[in-house]
mmCIF file of C-alpha atoms and ligand atoms in Angstrom:
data_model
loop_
_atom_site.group_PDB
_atom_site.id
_atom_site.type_symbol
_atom_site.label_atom_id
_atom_site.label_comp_id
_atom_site.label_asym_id
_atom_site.label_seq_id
_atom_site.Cartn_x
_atom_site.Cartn_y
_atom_site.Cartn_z
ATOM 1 C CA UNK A 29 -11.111 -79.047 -165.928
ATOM 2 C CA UNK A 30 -8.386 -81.379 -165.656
ATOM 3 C CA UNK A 31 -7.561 -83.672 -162.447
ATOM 4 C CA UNK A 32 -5.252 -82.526 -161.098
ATOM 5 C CA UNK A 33 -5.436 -79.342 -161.051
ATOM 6 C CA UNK A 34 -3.120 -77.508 -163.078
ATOM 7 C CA UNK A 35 -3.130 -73.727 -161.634
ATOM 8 C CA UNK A 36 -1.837 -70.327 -163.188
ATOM 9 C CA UNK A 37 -1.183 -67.260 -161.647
ATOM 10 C CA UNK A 38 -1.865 -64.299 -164.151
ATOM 11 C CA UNK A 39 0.619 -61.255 -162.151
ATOM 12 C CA UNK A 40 3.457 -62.682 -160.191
ATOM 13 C CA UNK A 41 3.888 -59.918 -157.302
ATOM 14 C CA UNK A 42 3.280 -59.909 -153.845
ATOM 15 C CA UNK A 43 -0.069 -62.020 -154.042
ATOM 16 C CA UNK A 44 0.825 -64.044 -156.973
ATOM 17 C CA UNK A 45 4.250 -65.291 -155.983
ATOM 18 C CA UNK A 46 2.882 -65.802 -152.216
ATOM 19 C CA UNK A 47 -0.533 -67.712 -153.204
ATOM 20 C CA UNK A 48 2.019 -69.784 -155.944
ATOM 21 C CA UNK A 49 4.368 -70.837 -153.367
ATOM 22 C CA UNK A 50 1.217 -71.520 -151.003
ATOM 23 C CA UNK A 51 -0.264 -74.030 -153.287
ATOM 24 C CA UNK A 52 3.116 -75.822 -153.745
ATOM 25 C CA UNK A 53 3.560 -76.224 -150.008
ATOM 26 C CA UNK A 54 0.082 -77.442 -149.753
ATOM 27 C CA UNK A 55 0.708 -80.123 -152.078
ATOM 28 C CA UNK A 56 -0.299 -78.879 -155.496
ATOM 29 C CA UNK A 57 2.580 -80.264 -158.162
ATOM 30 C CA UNK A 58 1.391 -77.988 -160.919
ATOM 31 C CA UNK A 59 1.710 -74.335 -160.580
ATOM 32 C CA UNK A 60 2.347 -71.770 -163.446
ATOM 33 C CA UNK A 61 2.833 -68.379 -163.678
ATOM 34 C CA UNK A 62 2.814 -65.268 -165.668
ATOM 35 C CA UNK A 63 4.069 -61.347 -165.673
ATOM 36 C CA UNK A 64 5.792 -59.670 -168.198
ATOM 37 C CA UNK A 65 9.082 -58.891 -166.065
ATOM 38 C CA UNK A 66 9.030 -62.707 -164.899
ATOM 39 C CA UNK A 67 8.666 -63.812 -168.190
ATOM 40 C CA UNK A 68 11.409 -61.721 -169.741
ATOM 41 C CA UNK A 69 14.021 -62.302 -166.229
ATOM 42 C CA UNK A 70 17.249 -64.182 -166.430
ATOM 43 C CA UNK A 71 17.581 -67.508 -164.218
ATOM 44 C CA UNK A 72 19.447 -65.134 -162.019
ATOM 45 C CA UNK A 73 16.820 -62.659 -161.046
ATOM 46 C CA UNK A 74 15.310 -62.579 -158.128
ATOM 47 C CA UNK A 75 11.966 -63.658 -158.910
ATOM 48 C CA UNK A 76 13.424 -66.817 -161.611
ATOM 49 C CA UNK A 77 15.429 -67.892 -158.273
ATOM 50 C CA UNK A 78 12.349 -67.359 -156.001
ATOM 51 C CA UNK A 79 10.337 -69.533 -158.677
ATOM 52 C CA UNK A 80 12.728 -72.051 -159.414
ATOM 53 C CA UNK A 81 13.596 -72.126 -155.675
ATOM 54 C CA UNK A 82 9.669 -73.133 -154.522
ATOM 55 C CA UNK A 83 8.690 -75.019 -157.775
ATOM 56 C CA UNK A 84 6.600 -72.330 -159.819
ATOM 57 C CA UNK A 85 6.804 -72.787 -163.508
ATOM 58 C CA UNK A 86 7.528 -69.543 -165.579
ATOM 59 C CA UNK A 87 5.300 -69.104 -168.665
ATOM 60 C CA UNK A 88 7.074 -67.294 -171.518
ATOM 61 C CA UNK A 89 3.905 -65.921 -172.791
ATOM 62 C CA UNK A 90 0.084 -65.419 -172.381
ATOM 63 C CA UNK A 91 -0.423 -68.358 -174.566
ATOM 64 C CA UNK A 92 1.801 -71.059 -172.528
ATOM 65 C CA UNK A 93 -0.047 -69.813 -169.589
ATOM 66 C CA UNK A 94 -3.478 -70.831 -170.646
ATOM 67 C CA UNK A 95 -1.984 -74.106 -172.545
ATOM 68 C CA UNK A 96 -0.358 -75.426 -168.623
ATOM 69 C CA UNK A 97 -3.064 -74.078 -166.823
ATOM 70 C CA UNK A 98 -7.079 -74.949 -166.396
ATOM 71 C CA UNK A 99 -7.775 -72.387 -163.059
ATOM 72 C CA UNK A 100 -6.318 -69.107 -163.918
ATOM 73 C CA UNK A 101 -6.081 -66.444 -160.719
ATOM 74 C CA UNK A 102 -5.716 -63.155 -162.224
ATOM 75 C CA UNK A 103 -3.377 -60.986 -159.639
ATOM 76 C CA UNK A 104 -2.552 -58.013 -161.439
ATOM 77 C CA UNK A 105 -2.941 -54.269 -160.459
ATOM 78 C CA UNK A 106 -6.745 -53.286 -160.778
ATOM 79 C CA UNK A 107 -5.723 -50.795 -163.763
ATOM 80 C CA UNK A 108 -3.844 -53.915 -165.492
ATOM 81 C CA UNK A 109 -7.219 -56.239 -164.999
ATOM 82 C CA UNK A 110 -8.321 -55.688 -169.002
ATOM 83 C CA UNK A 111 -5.285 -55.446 -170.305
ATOM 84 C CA UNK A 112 -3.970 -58.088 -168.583
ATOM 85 C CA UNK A 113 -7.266 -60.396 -169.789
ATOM 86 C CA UNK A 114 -7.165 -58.975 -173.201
ATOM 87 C CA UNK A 115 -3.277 -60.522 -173.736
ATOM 88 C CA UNK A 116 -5.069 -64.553 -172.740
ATOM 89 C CA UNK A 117 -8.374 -63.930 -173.441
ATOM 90 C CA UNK A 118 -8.513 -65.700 -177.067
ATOM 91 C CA UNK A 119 -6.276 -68.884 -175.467
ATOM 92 C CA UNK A 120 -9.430 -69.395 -173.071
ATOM 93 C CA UNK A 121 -11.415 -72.151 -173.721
ATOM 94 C CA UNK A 122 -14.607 -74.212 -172.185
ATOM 95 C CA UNK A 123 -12.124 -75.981 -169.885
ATOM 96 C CA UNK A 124 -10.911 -72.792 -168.204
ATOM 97 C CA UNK A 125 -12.168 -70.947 -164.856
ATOM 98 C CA UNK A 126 -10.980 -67.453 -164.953
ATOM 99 C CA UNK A 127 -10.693 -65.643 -161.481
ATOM 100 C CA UNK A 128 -10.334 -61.937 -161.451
ATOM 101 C CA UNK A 129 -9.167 -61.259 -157.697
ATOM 102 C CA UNK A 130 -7.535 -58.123 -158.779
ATOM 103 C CA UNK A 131 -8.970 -54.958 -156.596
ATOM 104 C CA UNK A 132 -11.231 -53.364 -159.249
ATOM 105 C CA UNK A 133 -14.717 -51.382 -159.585
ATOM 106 C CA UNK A 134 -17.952 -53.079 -159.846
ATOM 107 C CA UNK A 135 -18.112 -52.265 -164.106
ATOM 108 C CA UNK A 136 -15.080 -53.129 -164.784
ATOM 109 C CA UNK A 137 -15.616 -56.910 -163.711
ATOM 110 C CA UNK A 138 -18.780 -56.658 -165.523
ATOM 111 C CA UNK A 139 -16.842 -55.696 -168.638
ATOM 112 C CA UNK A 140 -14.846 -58.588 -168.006
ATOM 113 C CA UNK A 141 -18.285 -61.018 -167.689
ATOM 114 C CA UNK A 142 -19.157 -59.841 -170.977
ATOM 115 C CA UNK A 143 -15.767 -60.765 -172.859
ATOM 116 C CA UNK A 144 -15.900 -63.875 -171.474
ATOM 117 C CA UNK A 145 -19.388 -64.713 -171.860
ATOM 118 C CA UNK A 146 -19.738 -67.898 -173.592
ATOM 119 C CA UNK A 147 -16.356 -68.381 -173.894
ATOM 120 C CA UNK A 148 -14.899 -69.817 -170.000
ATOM 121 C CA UNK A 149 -16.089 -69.824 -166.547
ATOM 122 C CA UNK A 150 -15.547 -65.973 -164.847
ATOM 123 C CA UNK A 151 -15.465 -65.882 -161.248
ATOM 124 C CA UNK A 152 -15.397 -62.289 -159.916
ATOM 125 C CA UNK A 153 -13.589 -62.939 -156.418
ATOM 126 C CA UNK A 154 -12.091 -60.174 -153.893
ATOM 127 C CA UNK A 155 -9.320 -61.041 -151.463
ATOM 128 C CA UNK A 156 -9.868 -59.650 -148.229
ATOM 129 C CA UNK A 157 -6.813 -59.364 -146.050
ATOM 130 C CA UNK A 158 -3.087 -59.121 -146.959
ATOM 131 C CA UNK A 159 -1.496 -61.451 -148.395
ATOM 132 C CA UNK A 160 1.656 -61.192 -147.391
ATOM 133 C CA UNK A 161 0.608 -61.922 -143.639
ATOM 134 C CA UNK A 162 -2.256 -64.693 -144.408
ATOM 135 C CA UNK A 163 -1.200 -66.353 -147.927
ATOM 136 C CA UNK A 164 -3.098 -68.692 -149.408
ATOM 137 C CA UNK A 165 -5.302 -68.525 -146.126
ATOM 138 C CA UNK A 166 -6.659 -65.293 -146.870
ATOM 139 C CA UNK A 167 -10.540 -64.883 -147.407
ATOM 140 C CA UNK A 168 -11.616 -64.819 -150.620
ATOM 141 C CA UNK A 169 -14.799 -63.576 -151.543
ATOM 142 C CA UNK A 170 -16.254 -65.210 -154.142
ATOM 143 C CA UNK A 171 -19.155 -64.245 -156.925
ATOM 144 C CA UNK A 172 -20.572 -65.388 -160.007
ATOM 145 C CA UNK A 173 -22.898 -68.507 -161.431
ATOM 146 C CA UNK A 174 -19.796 -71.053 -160.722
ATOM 147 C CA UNK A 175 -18.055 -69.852 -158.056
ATOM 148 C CA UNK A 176 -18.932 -73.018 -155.920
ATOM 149 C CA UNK A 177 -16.924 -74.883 -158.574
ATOM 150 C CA UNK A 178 -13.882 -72.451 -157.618
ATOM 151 C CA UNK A 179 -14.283 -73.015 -153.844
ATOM 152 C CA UNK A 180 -14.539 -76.605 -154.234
ATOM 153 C CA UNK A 181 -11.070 -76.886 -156.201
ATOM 154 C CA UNK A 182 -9.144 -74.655 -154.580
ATOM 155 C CA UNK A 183 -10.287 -75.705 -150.637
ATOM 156 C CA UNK A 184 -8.084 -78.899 -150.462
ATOM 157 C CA UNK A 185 -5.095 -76.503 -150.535
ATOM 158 C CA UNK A 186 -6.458 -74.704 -147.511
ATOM 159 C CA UNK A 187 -8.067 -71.280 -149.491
ATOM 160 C CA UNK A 188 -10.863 -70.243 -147.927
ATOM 161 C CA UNK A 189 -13.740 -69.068 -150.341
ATOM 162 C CA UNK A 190 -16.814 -67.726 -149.285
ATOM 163 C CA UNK A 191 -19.057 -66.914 -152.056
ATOM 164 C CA UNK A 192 -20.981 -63.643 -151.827
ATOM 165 C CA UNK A 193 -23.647 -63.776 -154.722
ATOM 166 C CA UNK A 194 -24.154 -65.645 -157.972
ATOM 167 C CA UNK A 195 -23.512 -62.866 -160.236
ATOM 168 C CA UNK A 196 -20.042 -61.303 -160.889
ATOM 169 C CA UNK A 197 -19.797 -57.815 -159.116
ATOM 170 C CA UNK A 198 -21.127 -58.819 -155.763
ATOM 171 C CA UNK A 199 -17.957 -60.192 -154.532
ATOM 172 C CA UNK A 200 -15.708 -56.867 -155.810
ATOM 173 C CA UNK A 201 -18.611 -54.620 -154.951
ATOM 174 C CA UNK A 202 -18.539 -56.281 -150.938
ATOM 175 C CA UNK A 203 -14.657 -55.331 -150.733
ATOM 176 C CA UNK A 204 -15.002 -51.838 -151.897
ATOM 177 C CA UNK A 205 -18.232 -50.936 -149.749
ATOM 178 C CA UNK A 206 -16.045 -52.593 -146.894
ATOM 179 C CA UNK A 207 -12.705 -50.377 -147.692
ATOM 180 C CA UNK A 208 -15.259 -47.335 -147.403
ATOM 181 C CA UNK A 209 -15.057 -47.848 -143.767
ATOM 182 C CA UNK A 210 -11.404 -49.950 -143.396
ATOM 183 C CA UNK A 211 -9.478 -47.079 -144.910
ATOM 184 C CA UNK A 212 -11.722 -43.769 -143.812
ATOM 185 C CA UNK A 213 -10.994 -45.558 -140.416
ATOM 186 C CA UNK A 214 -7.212 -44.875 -141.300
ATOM 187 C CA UNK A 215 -7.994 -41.674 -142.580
ATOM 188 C CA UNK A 216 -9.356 -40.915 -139.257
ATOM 189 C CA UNK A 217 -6.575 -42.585 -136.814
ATOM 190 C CA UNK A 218 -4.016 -40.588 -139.011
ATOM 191 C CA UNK A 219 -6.641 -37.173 -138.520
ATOM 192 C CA UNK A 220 -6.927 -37.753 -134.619
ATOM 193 C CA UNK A 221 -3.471 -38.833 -134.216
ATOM 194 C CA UNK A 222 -1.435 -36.423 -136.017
ATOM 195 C CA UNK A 223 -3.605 -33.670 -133.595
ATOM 196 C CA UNK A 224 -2.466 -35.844 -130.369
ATOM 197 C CA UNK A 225 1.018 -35.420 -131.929
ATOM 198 C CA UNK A 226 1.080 -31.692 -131.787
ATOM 199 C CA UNK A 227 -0.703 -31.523 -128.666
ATOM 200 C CA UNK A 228 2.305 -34.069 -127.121
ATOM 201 C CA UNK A 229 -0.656 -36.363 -125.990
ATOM 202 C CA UNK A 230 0.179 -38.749 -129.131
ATOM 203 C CA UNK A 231 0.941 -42.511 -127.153
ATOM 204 C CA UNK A 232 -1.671 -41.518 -124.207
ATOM 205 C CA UNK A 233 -4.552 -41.055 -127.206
ATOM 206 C CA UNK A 234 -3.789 -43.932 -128.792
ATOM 207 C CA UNK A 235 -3.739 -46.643 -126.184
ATOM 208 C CA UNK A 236 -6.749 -45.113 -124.689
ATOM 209 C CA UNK A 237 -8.440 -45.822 -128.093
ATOM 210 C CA UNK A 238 -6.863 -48.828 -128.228
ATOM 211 C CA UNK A 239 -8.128 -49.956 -125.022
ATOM 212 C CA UNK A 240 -11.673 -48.946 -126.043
ATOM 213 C CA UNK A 241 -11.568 -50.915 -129.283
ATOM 214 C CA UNK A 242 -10.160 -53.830 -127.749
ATOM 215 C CA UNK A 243 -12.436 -53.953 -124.372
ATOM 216 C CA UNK A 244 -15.914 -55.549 -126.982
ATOM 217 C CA UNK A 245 -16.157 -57.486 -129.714
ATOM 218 C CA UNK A 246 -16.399 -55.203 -132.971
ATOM 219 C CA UNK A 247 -19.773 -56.726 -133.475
ATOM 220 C CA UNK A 248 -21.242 -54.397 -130.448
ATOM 221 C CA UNK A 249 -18.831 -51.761 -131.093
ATOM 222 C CA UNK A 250 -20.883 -51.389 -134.745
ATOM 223 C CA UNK A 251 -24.112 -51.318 -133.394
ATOM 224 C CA UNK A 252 -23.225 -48.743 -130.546
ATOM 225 C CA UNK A 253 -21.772 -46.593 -133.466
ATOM 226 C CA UNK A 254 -24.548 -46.833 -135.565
ATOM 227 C CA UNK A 255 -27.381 -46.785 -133.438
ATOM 228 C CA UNK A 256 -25.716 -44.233 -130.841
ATOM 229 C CA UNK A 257 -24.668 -41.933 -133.263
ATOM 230 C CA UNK A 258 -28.238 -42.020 -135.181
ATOM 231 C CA UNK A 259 -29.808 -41.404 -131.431
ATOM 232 C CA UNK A 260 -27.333 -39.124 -130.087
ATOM 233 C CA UNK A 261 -26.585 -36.873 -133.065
ATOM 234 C CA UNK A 262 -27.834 -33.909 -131.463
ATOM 235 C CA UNK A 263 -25.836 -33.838 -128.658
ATOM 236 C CA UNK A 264 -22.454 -34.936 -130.810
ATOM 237 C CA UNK A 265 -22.572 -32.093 -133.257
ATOM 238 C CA UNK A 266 -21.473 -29.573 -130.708
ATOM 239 C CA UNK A 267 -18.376 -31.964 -129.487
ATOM 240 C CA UNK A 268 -17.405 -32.494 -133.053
ATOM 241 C CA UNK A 269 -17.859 -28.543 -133.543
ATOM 242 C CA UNK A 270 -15.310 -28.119 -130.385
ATOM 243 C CA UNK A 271 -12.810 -30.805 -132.023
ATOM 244 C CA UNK A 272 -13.273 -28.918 -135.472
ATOM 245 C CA UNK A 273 -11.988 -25.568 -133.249
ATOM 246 C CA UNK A 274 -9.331 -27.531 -131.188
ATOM 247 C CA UNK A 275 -7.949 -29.119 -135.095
ATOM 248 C CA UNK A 276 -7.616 -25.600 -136.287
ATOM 249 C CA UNK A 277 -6.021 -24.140 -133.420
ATOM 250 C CA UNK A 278 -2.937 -26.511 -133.152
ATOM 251 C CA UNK A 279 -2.650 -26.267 -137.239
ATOM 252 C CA UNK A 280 -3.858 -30.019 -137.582
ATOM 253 C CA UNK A 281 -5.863 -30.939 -140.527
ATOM 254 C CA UNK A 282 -9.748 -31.242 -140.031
ATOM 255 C CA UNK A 283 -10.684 -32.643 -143.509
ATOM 256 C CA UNK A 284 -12.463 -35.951 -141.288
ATOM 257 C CA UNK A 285 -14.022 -33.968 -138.823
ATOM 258 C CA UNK A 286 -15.398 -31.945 -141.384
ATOM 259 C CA UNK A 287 -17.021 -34.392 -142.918
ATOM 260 C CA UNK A 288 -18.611 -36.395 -139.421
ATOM 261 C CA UNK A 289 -19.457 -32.829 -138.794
ATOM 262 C CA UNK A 290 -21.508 -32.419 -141.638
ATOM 263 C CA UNK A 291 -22.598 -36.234 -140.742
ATOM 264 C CA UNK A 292 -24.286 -35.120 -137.995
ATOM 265 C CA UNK A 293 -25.466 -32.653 -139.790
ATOM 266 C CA UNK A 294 -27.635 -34.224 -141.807
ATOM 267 C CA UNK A 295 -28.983 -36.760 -139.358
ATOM 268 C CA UNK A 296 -30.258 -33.984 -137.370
ATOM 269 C CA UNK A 297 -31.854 -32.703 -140.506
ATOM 270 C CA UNK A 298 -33.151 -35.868 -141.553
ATOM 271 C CA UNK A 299 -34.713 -36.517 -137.224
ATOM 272 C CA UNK A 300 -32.962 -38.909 -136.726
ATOM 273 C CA UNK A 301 -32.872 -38.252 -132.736
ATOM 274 C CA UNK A 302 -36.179 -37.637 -132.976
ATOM 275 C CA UNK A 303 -37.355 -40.895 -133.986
ATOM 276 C CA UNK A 304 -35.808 -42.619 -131.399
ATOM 277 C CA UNK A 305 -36.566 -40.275 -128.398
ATOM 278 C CA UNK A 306 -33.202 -40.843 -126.865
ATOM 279 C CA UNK A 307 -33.473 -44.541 -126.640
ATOM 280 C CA UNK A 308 -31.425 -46.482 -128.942
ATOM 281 C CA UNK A 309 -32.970 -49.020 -131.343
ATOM 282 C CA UNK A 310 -31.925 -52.560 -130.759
ATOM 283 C CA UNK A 311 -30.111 -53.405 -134.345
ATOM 284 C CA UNK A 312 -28.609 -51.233 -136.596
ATOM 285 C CA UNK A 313 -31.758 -52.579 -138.958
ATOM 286 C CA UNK A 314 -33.852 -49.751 -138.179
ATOM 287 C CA UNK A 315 -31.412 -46.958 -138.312
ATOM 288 C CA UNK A 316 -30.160 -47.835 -141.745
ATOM 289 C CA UNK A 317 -33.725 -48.359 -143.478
ATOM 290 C CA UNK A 318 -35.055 -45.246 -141.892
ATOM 291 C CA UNK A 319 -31.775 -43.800 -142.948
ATOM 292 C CA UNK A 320 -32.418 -44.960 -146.589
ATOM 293 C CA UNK A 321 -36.020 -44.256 -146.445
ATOM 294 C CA UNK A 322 -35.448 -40.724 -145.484
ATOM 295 C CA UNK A 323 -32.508 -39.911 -148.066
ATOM 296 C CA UNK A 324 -35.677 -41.319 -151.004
ATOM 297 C CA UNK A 325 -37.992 -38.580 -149.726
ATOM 298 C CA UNK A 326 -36.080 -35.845 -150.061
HETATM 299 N N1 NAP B 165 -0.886 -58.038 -151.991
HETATM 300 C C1 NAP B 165 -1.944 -58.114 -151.177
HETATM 301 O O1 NAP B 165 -1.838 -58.331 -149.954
HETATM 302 C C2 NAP B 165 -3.320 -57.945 -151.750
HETATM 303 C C3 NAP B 165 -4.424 -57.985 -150.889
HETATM 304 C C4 NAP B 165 -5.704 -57.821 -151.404
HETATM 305 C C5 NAP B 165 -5.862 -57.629 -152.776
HETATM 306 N N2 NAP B 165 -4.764 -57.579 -153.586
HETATM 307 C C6 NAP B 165 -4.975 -57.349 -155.031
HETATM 308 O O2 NAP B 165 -4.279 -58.317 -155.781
HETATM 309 C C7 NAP B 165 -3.781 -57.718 -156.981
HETATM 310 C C8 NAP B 165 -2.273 -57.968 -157.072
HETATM 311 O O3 NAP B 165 -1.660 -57.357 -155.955
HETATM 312 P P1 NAP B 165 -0.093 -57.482 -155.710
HETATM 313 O O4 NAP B 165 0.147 -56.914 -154.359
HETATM 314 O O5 NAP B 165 0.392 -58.856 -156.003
HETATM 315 O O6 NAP B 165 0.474 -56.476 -156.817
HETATM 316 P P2 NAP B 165 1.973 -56.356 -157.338
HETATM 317 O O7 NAP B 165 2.924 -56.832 -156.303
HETATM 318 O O8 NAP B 165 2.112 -54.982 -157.870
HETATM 319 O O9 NAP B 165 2.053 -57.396 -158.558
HETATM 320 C C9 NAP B 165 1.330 -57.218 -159.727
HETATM 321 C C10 NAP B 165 1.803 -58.229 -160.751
HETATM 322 O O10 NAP B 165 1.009 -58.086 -161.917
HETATM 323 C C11 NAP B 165 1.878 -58.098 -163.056
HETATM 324 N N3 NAP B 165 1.232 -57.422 -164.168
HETATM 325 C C12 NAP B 165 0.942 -56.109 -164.328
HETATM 326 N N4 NAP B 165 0.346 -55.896 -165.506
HETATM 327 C C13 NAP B 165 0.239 -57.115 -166.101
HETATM 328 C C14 NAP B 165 -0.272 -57.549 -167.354
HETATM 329 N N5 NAP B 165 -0.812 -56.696 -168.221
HETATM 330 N N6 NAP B 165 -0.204 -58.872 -167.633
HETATM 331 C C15 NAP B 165 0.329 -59.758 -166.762
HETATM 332 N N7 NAP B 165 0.839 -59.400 -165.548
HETATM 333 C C16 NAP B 165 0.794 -58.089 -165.257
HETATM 334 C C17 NAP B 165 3.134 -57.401 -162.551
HETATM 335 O O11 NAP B 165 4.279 -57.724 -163.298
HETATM 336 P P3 NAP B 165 4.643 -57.033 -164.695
HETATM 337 O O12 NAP B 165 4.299 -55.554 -164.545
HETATM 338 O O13 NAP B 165 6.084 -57.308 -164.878
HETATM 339 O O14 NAP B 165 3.812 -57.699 -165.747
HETATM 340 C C18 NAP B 165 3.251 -58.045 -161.165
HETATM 341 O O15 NAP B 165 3.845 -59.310 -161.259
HETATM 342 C C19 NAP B 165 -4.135 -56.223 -156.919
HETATM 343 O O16 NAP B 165 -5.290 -55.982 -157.679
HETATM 344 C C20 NAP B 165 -4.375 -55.999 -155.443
HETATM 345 O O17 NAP B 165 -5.271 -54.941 -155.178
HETATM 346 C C21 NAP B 165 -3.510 -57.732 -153.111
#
């Protein structure tokens, strides 16, 4: 890798253009980027004049990107990932570290390990907040056998990498298992909230939950959720079955409730309660091997 460091941008949308203009303001002189409408826009167009106007280099093609540019962050849609690496893959050399931090599933950034096996450095890395809010200060998860070498380049410009495992998957495999829970967590606002909206209750429900969400850190707010609803499942079956009936009977949908009904469900099924004889464990360690445990024996 050359000193300075000479960065490209594969995808110039919301992150790319954002974590572009980042890096300029934190000092870095050479900043490149690629997309197909970029490269094909007149000086006129909005995203030349955003470029020009912050200091971000155009590249005209694949090729020119990979010649100006030894850290390549690939921004692109997660369906555009392979394409997107198949148009620079053969301009890739030993000098290169290629970043994938486009949303994608755990095989596809193997798939991309194994076209560029032997051929660059891959760094699987997942950014974790939005971009438009944090920049260049989002965190970045990072995996892979040289992702320290990523972290160390990019951290004097103020991006914060944490890496996550030394092979490529762990980092994109960490987002998605998180998302399970960020967006069925919106699923379930938008579930409770569009029933509080019939019912004319809508503002009251939600600062109520908002004041019970904001009264403990999250960290104890997991492990009451976890343990209590391993412990308590029993009892919390019959209030979900009541919700299920109030959902139905103001037409709201119940396809959430549903589904924490048949939650509890299954715990019950599974003893959960019973193992804990109404006392709840300490950590959520215990809940989540016995819960793994028992899902093997079945
Ligand atoms: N934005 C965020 O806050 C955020 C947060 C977390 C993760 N991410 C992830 O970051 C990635 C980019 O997100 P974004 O919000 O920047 O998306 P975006 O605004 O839709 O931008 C995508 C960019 O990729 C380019 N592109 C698409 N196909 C391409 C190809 N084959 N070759 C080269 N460039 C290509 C697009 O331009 P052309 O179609 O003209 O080529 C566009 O410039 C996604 O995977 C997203 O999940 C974004």
């Amino acid at each position: 890798m050359n000193d300075p460091l000479r960065l490209g941008l594969l995808g110039f949308g919301e992150a790319g253009q954002r974590f572009a203009a980042d890096f300029i303001k934190a000092g870095l002189k050479n900043v490149v980027a690629y997309s197909r409408s970029a490269a094909a826009a007149n000086p006129s167009d909005t995203v030349r004049v955003f470029a020009a106007s912050h200091g971000i280099e155009i590249a005209a093609t694949p090729k020119e990107l990979c010649q100006r540019a030894d850290l390549i962050i690939a921004v692109t849609p997660g369906k555009a990932a392979l394409p997107a690496l198949r148009a620079v893959k053969r301009y890739l050399g030993k000098n290169h570290i290629y970043v994938d931090a486009n949303t994608v599933g755990v095989k596809t950034i193997e798939r991309i390990a194994a076209l560029l096996e032997g051929r660059c450095t891959f760094v699987d890395a997942a950014i974790m907040s939005a971009v438009p809010l944090d920049g260049i200060k989002a965190p970045i998860f990072a995996s892979g056998a040289e992702a320290a070498r990523f972290r160390d380049v990019v951290a004097p410009y103020g991006m914060a990498v944490q890496i996550v495992g030394d092979k490529p998957g762990a980092a994109s495999a960490m987002k998605l298992i998180r998302s399970v829970c960020m967006k069925g967590l919106a699923g379930l606002l938008l579930e409770s909230l569009e029933a509080a909206q019939r019912c004319g209750v809508r503002d009251a429900v939600a600062a109520d939950m908002a004041a019970f969400i904001d009264a403990k850190p999250f960290e104890q707010i997991i492990k009451r959720f976890v343990c209590g609803t391993a412990v308590h499942a029993g009892r919390r079956i019959h209030e979900m079955a009541d919700s299920l009936e109030l959902l139905k009977s103001v037409g709201a949908p119940t396809r959430m409730t549903r589904a924490t009904h048949a939650m509890f469900k299954e715990l019950i099924e599974m003893q959960m309660p019973e193992r804990y004889n109404g006392k709840e464990p300490d950590s959520i360690e215990p809940v989540l091997t016995a819960l793994v445990e028992a899902r093997a024996a079945r």
